[in-house]
Coordinates of C-alpha atoms in Angstrom, one line a residue:
M1 CA -9.5 -12.1 0.2
T2 CA -12.4 -13.1 2.8
T3 CA -15.6 -10.9 2.5
A4 CA -18.1 -10.9 5.2
A5 CA -20.9 -8.5 6.7
P6 CA -19.7 -5.8 8.9
H7 CA -22.0 -7.0 11.9
T8 CA -20.3 -10.5 12.2
T9 CA -17.8 -11.2 14.8
P10 CA -14.9 -8.9 14.9
A11 CA -12.1 -11.3 13.6
A12 CA -14.5 -12.9 10.9
P13 CA -14.4 -10.4 8.1
F14 CA -10.7 -9.9 8.0
T15 CA -7.7 -11.3 6.4
G16 CA -4.4 -10.9 7.6
S17 CA -2.4 -11.7 10.5
A18 CA 0.3 -10.5 13.1
V19 CA 3.2 -9.9 10.7
R20 CA 6.5 -8.9 12.4
A21 CA 8.4 -7.9 9.3
V22 CA 10.9 -4.9 9.3
I23 CA 11.6 -2.0 7.1
T24 CA 15.4 -1.7 6.3
G25 CA 15.4 0.9 3.5
W26 CA 12.9 3.2 1.9
S27 CA 12.5 5.9 -0.9
V28 CA 9.8 8.3 -1.9
L29 CA 9.6 10.6 -5.0
S30 CA 6.8 12.9 -4.5
S31 CA 5.7 16.5 -5.2
A32 CA 7.9 17.4 -2.4
G33 CA 11.0 16.4 -4.2
P34 CA 12.9 13.5 -5.8
D35 CA 14.1 12.0 -2.7
R36 CA 13.1 10.8 1.2
A37 CA 14.9 13.9 2.7
A38 CA 12.8 16.5 0.8
F39 CA 9.5 14.3 1.9
T40 CA 10.7 14.0 5.3
E41 CA 10.9 18.0 5.6
A42 CA 7.7 18.4 3.9
V43 CA 5.6 16.3 6.3
A44 CA 7.2 18.1 9.2
R45 CA 6.1 21.3 7.5
Y46 CA 2.8 20.2 6.9
R47 CA 2.3 18.9 10.5
A48 CA 3.2 22.3 11.8
Q49 CA 1.6 24.6 9.2
G50 CA -1.1 22.4 7.4
P51 CA -2.2 23.1 3.6
S52 CA -0.4 26.4 3.4
A53 CA 3.2 24.4 3.5
L54 CA 2.5 22.9 0.0
P55 CA 5.8 21.9 -1.9
A56 CA 7.4 22.7 -5.0
G57 CA 5.8 20.4 -7.2
V58 CA 2.4 21.6 -6.7
G59 CA 0.9 23.3 -10.0
A60 CA 4.2 22.4 -12.1
V61 CA 3.3 22.3 -15.9
L62 CA 4.0 19.1 -17.3
Y63 CA 1.5 19.1 -20.3
D64 CA -0.5 21.6 -22.6
D65 CA -3.5 19.2 -22.6
P66 CA -6.8 20.3 -20.7
L67 CA -6.9 19.3 -17.0
P68 CA -9.6 19.0 -14.5
G69 CA -8.2 22.1 -12.6
P70 CA -5.0 24.1 -11.9
A71 CA -4.0 22.2 -8.9
Q72 CA -1.9 19.0 -9.3
H73 CA 1.0 17.5 -7.4
V74 CA 4.1 16.3 -9.7
V75 CA 7.5 15.2 -9.0
P76 CA 9.5 18.3 -9.9
D77 CA 12.0 18.3 -12.5
F78 CA 12.1 14.4 -12.6
D79 CA 14.4 13.3 -15.3
V80 CA 15.0 9.5 -15.6
R81 CA 18.1 9.8 -17.7
A82 CA 19.6 12.3 -15.4
A83 CA 18.8 9.7 -12.5
L84 CA 19.8 6.5 -14.3
G85 CA 21.8 7.4 -17.4
R86 CA 20.6 6.9 -20.9
K87 CA 21.3 3.2 -21.2
G88 CA 18.2 1.2 -21.1
T89 CA 15.9 4.2 -20.1
G90 CA 15.1 5.2 -23.9
S91 CA 11.9 3.1 -23.6
Y92 CA 10.6 4.1 -20.2
D93 CA 7.5 5.9 -19.6
R94 CA 7.2 8.3 -16.7
N95 CA 5.3 5.6 -14.5
T96 CA 8.5 3.1 -15.1
G97 CA 10.9 5.7 -14.6
L98 CA 9.5 6.7 -11.1
A99 CA 9.2 3.1 -10.0
V100 CA 12.7 2.1 -11.1
V101 CA 14.4 5.3 -9.5
A102 CA 12.7 4.6 -6.3
C103 CA 13.4 1.0 -6.0
G104 CA 17.3 2.1 -6.7
Q105 CA 16.9 4.6 -3.9
A106 CA 15.4 2.3 -1.5
L107 CA 18.3 -0.5 -2.5
A108 CA 20.8 2.1 -1.8
D109 CA 19.2 3.4 1.5
S110 CA 19.2 -0.2 2.8
G111 CA 22.6 -0.9 1.7
I112 CA 21.8 -4.4 0.6
D113 CA 24.3 -6.2 -1.6
V114 CA 22.0 -7.9 -4.1
A115 CA 24.7 -9.9 -5.9
A116 CA 26.2 -10.9 -2.3
V117 CA 23.1 -12.2 -0.7
G118 CA 21.9 -13.8 -4.1
N119 CA 19.7 -12.3 -6.5
R120 CA 17.2 -15.0 -6.2
T121 CA 16.7 -14.1 -2.6
V122 CA 15.3 -10.5 -3.4
G123 CA 11.9 -9.8 -5.0
A124 CA 9.8 -7.2 -5.9
A125 CA 6.0 -6.3 -5.6
L126 CA 4.5 -3.1 -6.6
G127 CA 0.8 -1.7 -6.5
T128 CA -0.8 0.4 -9.2
T129 CA -4.1 1.2 -10.2
V130 CA -4.1 0.3 -14.1
G131 CA -0.4 0.8 -14.6
S132 CA 0.4 3.7 -17.1
L133 CA -3.0 4.7 -18.5
R134 CA -1.3 7.1 -20.7
S135 CA 0.8 4.5 -22.4
T136 CA -2.3 2.2 -22.8
S137 CA -4.4 5.0 -24.4
D138 CA -1.4 6.1 -26.6
Y139 CA -0.9 2.6 -27.9
S140 CA -4.5 2.1 -28.6
L141 CA -4.7 5.3 -30.5
E142 CA -1.8 4.3 -32.6
T143 CA -3.5 1.4 -33.7
L144 CA -6.7 3.3 -34.8
T145 CA -4.6 6.3 -36.6
Q146 CA -1.6 4.6 -38.4
P147 CA -2.0 3.7 -41.8
R148 CA -2.5 0.0 -42.7
P149 CA -1.1 -2.3 -42.0
Y150 CA -1.5 -0.7 -38.6
L151 CA 2.3 0.3 -38.3
V152 CA 2.3 0.5 -34.6
N153 CA 5.9 1.2 -33.0
P154 CA 6.4 -2.2 -31.0
A155 CA 8.5 -0.3 -28.7
L156 CA 5.6 1.4 -27.0
F157 CA 3.9 -2.2 -26.1
P158 CA 5.8 -3.2 -23.0
N159 CA 4.7 -0.1 -21.3
T160 CA 1.2 -0.9 -21.6
V161 CA 1.5 -4.0 -19.5
M162 CA 0.8 -3.4 -15.7
N163 CA 3.8 -5.2 -14.4
C164 CA 6.2 -3.0 -16.6
A165 CA 7.6 -1.0 -13.7
A166 CA 8.2 -3.8 -11.6
G167 CA 9.9 -6.0 -14.4
Q168 CA 12.1 -2.9 -15.4
A169 CA 13.2 -2.6 -11.9
A170 CA 13.9 -6.3 -11.5
I171 CA 15.9 -6.2 -14.8
R172 CA 18.1 -3.1 -13.8
Y173 CA 18.9 -4.1 -10.3
G174 CA 19.1 -8.0 -11.0
L175 CA 16.4 -9.0 -8.9
R176 CA 15.7 -12.7 -9.6
G177 CA 13.2 -13.3 -6.8
V178 CA 9.3 -13.4 -7.0
N179 CA 8.0 -10.3 -9.0
A180 CA 4.5 -9.1 -8.9
T181 CA 2.2 -6.3 -9.7
V182 CA -1.1 -5.8 -7.6
A183 CA -3.8 -3.7 -9.3
G184 CA -5.9 -2.5 -6.4
G185 CA -6.7 1.1 -6.8
T186 CA -6.4 3.2 -3.9
L187 CA -5.6 0.0 -2.0
G188 CA -3.0 -1.1 -4.4
F189 CA -0.1 -0.6 -1.9
H190 CA -2.0 -2.6 0.8
G191 CA -2.4 -5.6 -1.7
A192 CA 1.4 -5.2 -2.7
L193 CA 2.4 -5.4 0.8
R194 CA 0.1 -8.2 1.7
Y195 CA 1.8 -10.1 -1.3
A196 CA 5.1 -9.3 0.0
L197 CA 4.5 -10.2 3.4
N198 CA 3.2 -13.9 2.3
A199 CA 6.4 -14.4 -0.1
L200 CA 8.4 -13.7 3.1
R201 CA 6.6 -15.9 5.4
R202 CA 6.4 -18.7 2.7
G203 CA 10.3 -18.5 2.6
A204 CA 10.1 -17.6 -1.3
V205 CA 12.6 -14.7 -0.8
R206 CA 14.6 -13.2 2.0
S207 CA 14.0 -9.5 1.1
M208 CA 11.0 -7.8 -0.7
L209 CA 10.9 -4.4 -2.7
T210 CA 7.7 -3.2 -1.7
G211 CA 5.9 0.0 -2.7
A212 CA 3.5 1.6 -5.3
V213 CA 3.7 4.1 -8.2
E214 CA 1.3 6.2 -9.9
E215 CA 2.2 9.0 -12.7
F216 CA 0.7 12.1 -13.4
T217 CA -0.6 12.6 -17.0
P218 CA -3.8 14.0 -18.3
H219 CA -5.2 10.7 -18.4
S220 CA -4.8 9.9 -14.9
A221 CA -5.8 13.1 -13.9
W222 CA -9.2 13.2 -15.6
A223 CA -9.6 9.6 -14.2
C224 CA -8.9 10.7 -10.9
H225 CA -11.3 13.6 -11.0
H226 CA -14.2 11.4 -12.1
I227 CA -13.7 8.5 -9.8
A228 CA -12.8 10.2 -6.7
G229 CA -12.2 14.2 -6.9
A230 CA -11.7 14.7 -3.0
A231 CA -8.2 15.8 -3.5
P232 CA -6.2 17.1 -6.6
P233 CA -4.6 14.5 -8.7
G234 CA -0.9 13.4 -8.2
E235 CA 1.9 11.3 -8.8
A236 CA 4.6 9.7 -6.4
A237 CA 6.5 6.4 -6.0
A238 CA 7.2 5.1 -2.5
V239 CA 9.2 1.8 -2.2
F240 CA 10.3 -0.1 1.1
L241 CA 12.6 -3.0 1.5
I242 CA 10.9 -5.3 3.8
E243 CA 12.5 -8.3 5.5
H244 CA 12.4 -10.9 8.3
P245 CA 13.3 -9.6 11.6
G246 CA 16.5 -11.0 12.9
N247 CA 17.5 -12.2 9.6
T248 CA 17.9 -8.9 7.3
A249 CA 20.2 -8.4 4.5
G250 CA 20.2 -4.6 4.7
G251 CA 20.7 -2.1 7.3
P252 CA 19.3 -1.5 10.6
P253 CA 15.5 -1.6 10.8
R254 CA 13.6 1.6 10.4
A255 CA 10.5 0.3 11.6
E256 CA 8.3 -2.8 12.3
I257 CA 5.2 -4.0 10.5
L258 CA 3.2 -5.5 13.4
A259 CA -0.2 -6.5 11.5
A260 CA -1.9 -5.8 8.1
C261 CA -5.5 -6.3 7.6
S262 CA -8.0 -5.9 4.9
A263 CA -12.1 -6.4 4.6
T264 CA -14.8 -5.3 2.4
A265 CA -17.9 -3.9 3.6
L266 CA -21.4 -5.3 2.1
T267 CA -22.2 -1.6 0.9
P268 CA -20.2 1.4 0.2
Q269 CA -22.3 3.0 2.8
D270 CA -20.9 0.6 5.4
T271 CA -17.4 1.7 4.7
E272 CA -16.7 3.6 7.9
R273 CA -18.1 1.0 10.0
A274 CA -15.9 -1.7 8.3
L275 CA -12.8 0.5 8.4
A276 CA -13.1 1.0 12.1
R277 CA -13.4 -2.7 12.7
C278 CA -10.5 -3.3 10.4
V279 CA -8.2 -0.8 12.4
S280 CA -9.5 -2.7 15.7
S281 CA -8.9 -6.2 14.2
A282 CA -5.3 -5.0 13.3
L283 CA -4.5 -3.7 16.6
D284 CA -5.8 -7.0 18.4
R285 CA -3.6 -9.1 16.1
A286 CA -0.7 -7.0 16.9
G287 CA -1.3 -7.2 20.5
I288 CA -1.5 -3.2 20.7
A289 CA -3.9 -1.4 23.3
T290 CA -5.7 1.6 21.3
E291 CA -4.0 4.1 23.8
E292 CA -0.8 3.0 22.6
V293 CA -1.3 4.5 19.2
R294 CA 0.1 8.1 18.5
L295 CA -0.3 8.7 15.0
V296 CA -2.8 7.8 12.3
V297 CA -2.2 8.5 8.7
T298 CA -5.3 8.7 6.5
G299 CA -5.4 9.0 2.8
D300 CA -8.8 10.1 1.5
G301 CA -8.3 13.6 0.9
Q302 CA -11.5 14.6 3.0
G303 CA -9.4 15.6 6.2
P304 CA -11.1 15.8 9.8
G305 CA -14.7 14.6 9.6
G306 CA -14.0 12.5 6.4
V307 CA -14.6 8.6 6.3
Q308 CA -11.0 7.7 7.4
D309 CA -10.7 10.4 10.1
R310 CA -14.3 9.0 11.8
A311 CA -13.5 5.6 11.2
A312 CA -10.0 6.0 13.0
R313 CA -11.6 7.9 15.9
T314 CA -14.5 5.3 16.5
A315 CA -11.7 2.7 16.6
L316 CA -8.9 4.9 18.7
G317 CA -10.9 7.6 20.3
D318 CA -9.5 11.1 20.2
G319 CA -6.0 10.4 21.8
P320 CA -3.9 10.1 18.6
E321 CA -3.1 12.8 16.0
V322 CA -5.0 12.2 12.6
L323 CA -3.3 13.3 9.6
D324 CA -4.7 13.1 6.0
I325 CA -1.6 13.1 3.9
L326 CA -3.3 13.8 0.8
G327 CA -3.4 17.6 1.5
L328 CA 0.2 17.3 1.1
T329 CA 0.7 15.0 -1.8
G330 CA -2.3 15.1 -3.8
D331 CA -4.5 11.9 -4.5
C332 CA -1.9 9.4 -6.1
Q333 CA -4.3 6.6 -6.0
A334 CA -2.4 3.2 -5.5
A335 CA 0.7 5.0 -4.2
N336 CA -1.4 6.8 -1.3
G337 CA -1.1 3.9 1.2
A338 CA 2.7 3.8 0.4
L339 CA 3.0 7.4 1.0
Q340 CA 1.0 7.2 4.4
L341 CA 3.5 4.6 5.4
A342 CA 6.1 6.7 4.7
T343 CA 4.9 9.4 6.6
L344 CA 4.8 7.2 9.8
L345 CA 8.9 6.9 8.7
A346 CA 9.3 10.3 8.0
V347 CA 7.8 11.4 11.5
Q348 CA 10.0 9.1 13.3
E349 CA 13.2 10.2 11.2
A350 CA 12.5 13.8 12.2
G351 CA 12.6 12.8 15.9
T352 CA 9.3 14.4 16.9
E353 CA 7.9 11.2 18.1
P354 CA 9.5 8.5 20.7
A355 CA 11.7 6.0 18.8
A356 CA 9.2 3.1 19.3
A357 CA 6.0 5.2 18.6
L358 CA 3.2 3.3 17.0
G359 CA 1.5 4.3 14.1
V360 CA -1.6 3.1 11.8
V361 CA -2.2 3.5 8.3
T362 CA -5.7 3.3 7.2
G363 CA -7.3 2.9 3.6
C364 CA -10.5 2.4 1.6
T365 CA -11.9 2.4 -1.8
P366 CA -15.0 4.0 -2.9
D367 CA -16.8 0.4 -3.5
G368 CA -16.0 -0.5 0.2
A369 CA -12.9 -2.4 0.5
V370 CA -10.9 -1.5 3.4
G371 CA -7.5 -1.9 4.8
A372 CA -5.4 -1.0 8.0
M373 CA -1.7 -1.8 8.9
V374 CA 0.0 -1.1 12.4
V375 CA 3.6 0.2 12.4
R376 CA 6.3 0.4 15.1
G377 CA 9.2 2.5 15.0
C378 CA 12.5 1.2 15.9
G379 CA 15.0 3.8 15.0
H380 CA 17.0 5.8 17.3
G381 CA 18.6 2.8 19.0
G382 CA 15.5 0.9 19.2
A383 CA 15.5 -2.9 20.2
D384 CA 15.4 -3.9 16.7
R385 CA 18.7 -2.1 15.6
R386 CA 21.8 -3.9 15.2

């Protein structure tokens, strides 16, 4: 990734390009429920009612361990065996289970036949923070507490590897294309998306399952609390099937990714300015005027007046609606960006915006990395539908 000072020429600090890829299927598991229908309904309520419209998974009790606070956002009643059956799921941790279920839902939503199109043409890229922090911690504890010669259960080890979730998804659904996990903190999904777009552009694959996953555990809750703390900790998995426009193996396109950009400010204090310029650069690459943008979905938990809100208004003015989705989903770290993109699709599917409405997703990390993407809907009979 290219790094440059925020005061240089607008295009210089940014990596990325005009993309023109389409989303033909998507899925979300969140505190709103175990599928995208529940998420779409929750987003509609949240836009209308604000934080008072919190979903069922808020405050659910999963663990007896001490937590940083009573508020947490978990996927309600999630049971990987109920979703996928017992075969092959016995060793899944919660992080892997969420990812594999979400990947299956995205494939089903797109209608793609992996066997028919060729399993080497379909890949996967998932964003994460550190994988499953609980699995890693539990395995490390086993090495210290089990009697000599350290009788650690070997079945616990695969879940400690960050690419376990993406690998298990590929195994279950027979995906033999490129497979990657991108660890990027709150920009984890942005990194996974950039990886997937590069794979498509270079012809390595025809279709890419692209998303991010974070589980809720006491370990992740405390980590989130100490690192960020702007919103209650949460968990989610959101996955999209991304393909070349005009050469899709899945169903009709739901949205088009026009551009994706990233940058790094010289200091964390310059994050707001760097993000504003990153948004402007993404719009320039997409050939979109600022007044065309109707919705900006942010994800820092700070709401109106926060860093991402101020950056969006600096770049776009007061015209578009700015929605901080963390008030609905909680802070899901690497999955925040995926939930923000899912929010744009949910708004489109709800029919409350024009079919080809333009939206922007923003993201940033505490140390000054920033990202932005421009997305256009193509539902309701849009030009990209077939």
